[in-house]
XYZ file of N, CA and C in Angstrom:
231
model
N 0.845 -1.167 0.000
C 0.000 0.000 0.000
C 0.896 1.238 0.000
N 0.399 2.411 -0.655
C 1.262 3.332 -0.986
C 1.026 4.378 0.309
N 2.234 5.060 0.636
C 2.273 5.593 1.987
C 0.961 6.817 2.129
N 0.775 7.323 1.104
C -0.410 8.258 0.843
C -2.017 7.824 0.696
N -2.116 6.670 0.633
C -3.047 5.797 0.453
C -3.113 5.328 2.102
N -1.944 4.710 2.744
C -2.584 4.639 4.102
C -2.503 5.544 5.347
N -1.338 6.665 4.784
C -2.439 7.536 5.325
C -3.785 8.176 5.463
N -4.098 7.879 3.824
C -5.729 8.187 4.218
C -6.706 7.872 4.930
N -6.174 6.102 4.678
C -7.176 5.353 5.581
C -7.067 5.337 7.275
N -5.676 6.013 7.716
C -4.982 6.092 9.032
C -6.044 6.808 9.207
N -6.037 8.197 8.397
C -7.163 9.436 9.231
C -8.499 8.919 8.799
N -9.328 8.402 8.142
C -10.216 7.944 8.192
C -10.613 7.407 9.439
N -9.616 6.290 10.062
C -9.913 5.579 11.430
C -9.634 6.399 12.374
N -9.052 7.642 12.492
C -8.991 8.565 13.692
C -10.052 8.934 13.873
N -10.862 9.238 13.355
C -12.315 9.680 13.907
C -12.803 8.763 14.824
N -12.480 9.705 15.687
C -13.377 9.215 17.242
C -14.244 9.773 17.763
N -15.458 9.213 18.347
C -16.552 9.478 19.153
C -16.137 10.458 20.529
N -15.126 10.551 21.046
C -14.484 10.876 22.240
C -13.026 12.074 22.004
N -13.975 13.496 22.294
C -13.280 14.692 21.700
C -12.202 14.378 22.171
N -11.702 14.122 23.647
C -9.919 14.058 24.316
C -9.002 13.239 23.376
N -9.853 12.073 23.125
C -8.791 11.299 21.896
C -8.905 11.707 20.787
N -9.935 12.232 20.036
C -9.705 12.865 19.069
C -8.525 14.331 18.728
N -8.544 15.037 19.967
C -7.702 16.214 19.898
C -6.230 15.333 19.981
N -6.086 14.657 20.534
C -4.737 14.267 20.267
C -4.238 13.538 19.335
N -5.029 12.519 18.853
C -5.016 11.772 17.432
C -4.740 12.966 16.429
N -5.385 14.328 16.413
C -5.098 15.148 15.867
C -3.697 15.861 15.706
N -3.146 15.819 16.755
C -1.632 16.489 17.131
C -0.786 15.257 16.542
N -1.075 14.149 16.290
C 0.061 12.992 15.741
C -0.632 13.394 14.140
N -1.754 13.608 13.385
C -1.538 14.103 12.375
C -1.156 15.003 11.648
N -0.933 16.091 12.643
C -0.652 17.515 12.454
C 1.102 17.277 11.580
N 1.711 15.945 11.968
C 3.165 15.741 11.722
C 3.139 14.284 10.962
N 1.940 13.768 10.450
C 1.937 12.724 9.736
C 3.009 12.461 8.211
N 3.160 13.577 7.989
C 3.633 13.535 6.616
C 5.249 13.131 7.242
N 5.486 13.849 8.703
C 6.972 13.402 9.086
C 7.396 11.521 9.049
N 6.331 11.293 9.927
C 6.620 9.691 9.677
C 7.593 9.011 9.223
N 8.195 7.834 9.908
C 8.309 7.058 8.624
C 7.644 5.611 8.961
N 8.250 4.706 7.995
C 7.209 3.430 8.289
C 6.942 3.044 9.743
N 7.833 2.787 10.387
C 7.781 2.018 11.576
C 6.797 3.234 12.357
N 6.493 4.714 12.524
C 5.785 5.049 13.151
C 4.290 5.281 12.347
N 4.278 4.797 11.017
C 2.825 4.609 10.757
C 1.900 3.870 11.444
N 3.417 2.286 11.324
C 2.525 0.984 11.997
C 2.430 0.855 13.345
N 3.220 2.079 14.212
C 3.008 2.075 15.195
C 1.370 2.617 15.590
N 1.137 3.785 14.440
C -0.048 4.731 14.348
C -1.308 3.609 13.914
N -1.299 2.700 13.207
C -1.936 1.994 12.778
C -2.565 1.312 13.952
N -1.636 0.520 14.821
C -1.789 -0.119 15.610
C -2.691 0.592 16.956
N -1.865 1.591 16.875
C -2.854 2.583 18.242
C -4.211 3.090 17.869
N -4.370 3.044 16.532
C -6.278 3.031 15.654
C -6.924 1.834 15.877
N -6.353 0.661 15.774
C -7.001 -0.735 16.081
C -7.698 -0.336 17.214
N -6.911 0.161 18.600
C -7.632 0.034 19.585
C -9.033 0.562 20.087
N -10.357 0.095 20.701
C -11.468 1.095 20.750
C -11.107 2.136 21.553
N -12.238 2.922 21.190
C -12.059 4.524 22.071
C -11.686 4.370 23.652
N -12.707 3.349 24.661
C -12.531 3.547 25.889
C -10.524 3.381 26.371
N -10.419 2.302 25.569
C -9.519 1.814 25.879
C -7.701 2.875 25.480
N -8.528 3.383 24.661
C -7.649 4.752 24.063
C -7.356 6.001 25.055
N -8.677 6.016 25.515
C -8.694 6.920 26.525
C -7.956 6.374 27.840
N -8.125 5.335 28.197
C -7.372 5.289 29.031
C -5.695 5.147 29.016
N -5.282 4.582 27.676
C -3.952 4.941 27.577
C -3.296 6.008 27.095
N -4.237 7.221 26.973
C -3.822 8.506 27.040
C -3.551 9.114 28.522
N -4.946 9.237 29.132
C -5.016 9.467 30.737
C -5.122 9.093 31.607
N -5.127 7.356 31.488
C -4.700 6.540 32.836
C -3.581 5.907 32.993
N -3.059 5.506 31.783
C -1.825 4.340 31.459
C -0.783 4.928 30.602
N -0.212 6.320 31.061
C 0.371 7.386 30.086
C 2.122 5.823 29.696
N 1.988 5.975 30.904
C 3.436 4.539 31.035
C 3.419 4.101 30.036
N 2.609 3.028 29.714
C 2.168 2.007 29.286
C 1.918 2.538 27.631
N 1.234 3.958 27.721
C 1.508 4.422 26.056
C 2.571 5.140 25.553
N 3.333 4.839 26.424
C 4.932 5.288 26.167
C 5.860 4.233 26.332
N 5.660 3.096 26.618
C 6.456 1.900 26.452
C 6.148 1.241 25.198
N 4.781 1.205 24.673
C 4.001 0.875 23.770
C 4.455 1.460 22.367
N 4.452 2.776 22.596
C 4.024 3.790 21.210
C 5.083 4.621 21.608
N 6.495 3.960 22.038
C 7.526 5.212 22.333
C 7.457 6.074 21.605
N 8.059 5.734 20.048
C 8.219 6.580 18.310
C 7.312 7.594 17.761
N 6.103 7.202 18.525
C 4.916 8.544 18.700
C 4.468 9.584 19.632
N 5.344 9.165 21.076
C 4.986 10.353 21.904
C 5.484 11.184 21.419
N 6.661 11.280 20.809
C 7.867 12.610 20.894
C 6.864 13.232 19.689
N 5.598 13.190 18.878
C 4.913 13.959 18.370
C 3.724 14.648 19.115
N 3.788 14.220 20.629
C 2.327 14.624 21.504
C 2.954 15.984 22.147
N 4.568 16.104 22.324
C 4.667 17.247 23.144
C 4.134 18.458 22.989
């Protein structure tokens, strides 16, 4: 799949029901074009997950989404 092609479908699946994850899903696209592969599929992978569970590894399990999704925090600062 061509890198422009899944990014589309990346932001397609960012749309979330739940504005807190959405505003930040937003701040990792704001620098999408920076990417490279390994933090797409990191990005990919953190879309699989449902919203509740998103939310909590934004604001309960910050650890845990930084052991996880190291290659993408350094785009949340």
């Amino acid at each position: 799949m061509s890198k422009l092609l899944l990014i589309k479908k990346l932001n397609f699946k960012a749309r979330r029901g739940m504005k807190e994850t959405s505003e930040i899903l937003h701040k990792l696209f704001d620098s999408i074009n920076e990417f490279t592969d390994k933090e797409l599929n990191q990005l990919e992978c953190l879309l699989d997950i449902d919203d509740q569970h998103l939310f909590d590894l934004f604001f309960k399990e910050k650890e845990k989404f930084d052991e996880e999704f190291y290659d993408l925090k350094k785009y949340l600062k």
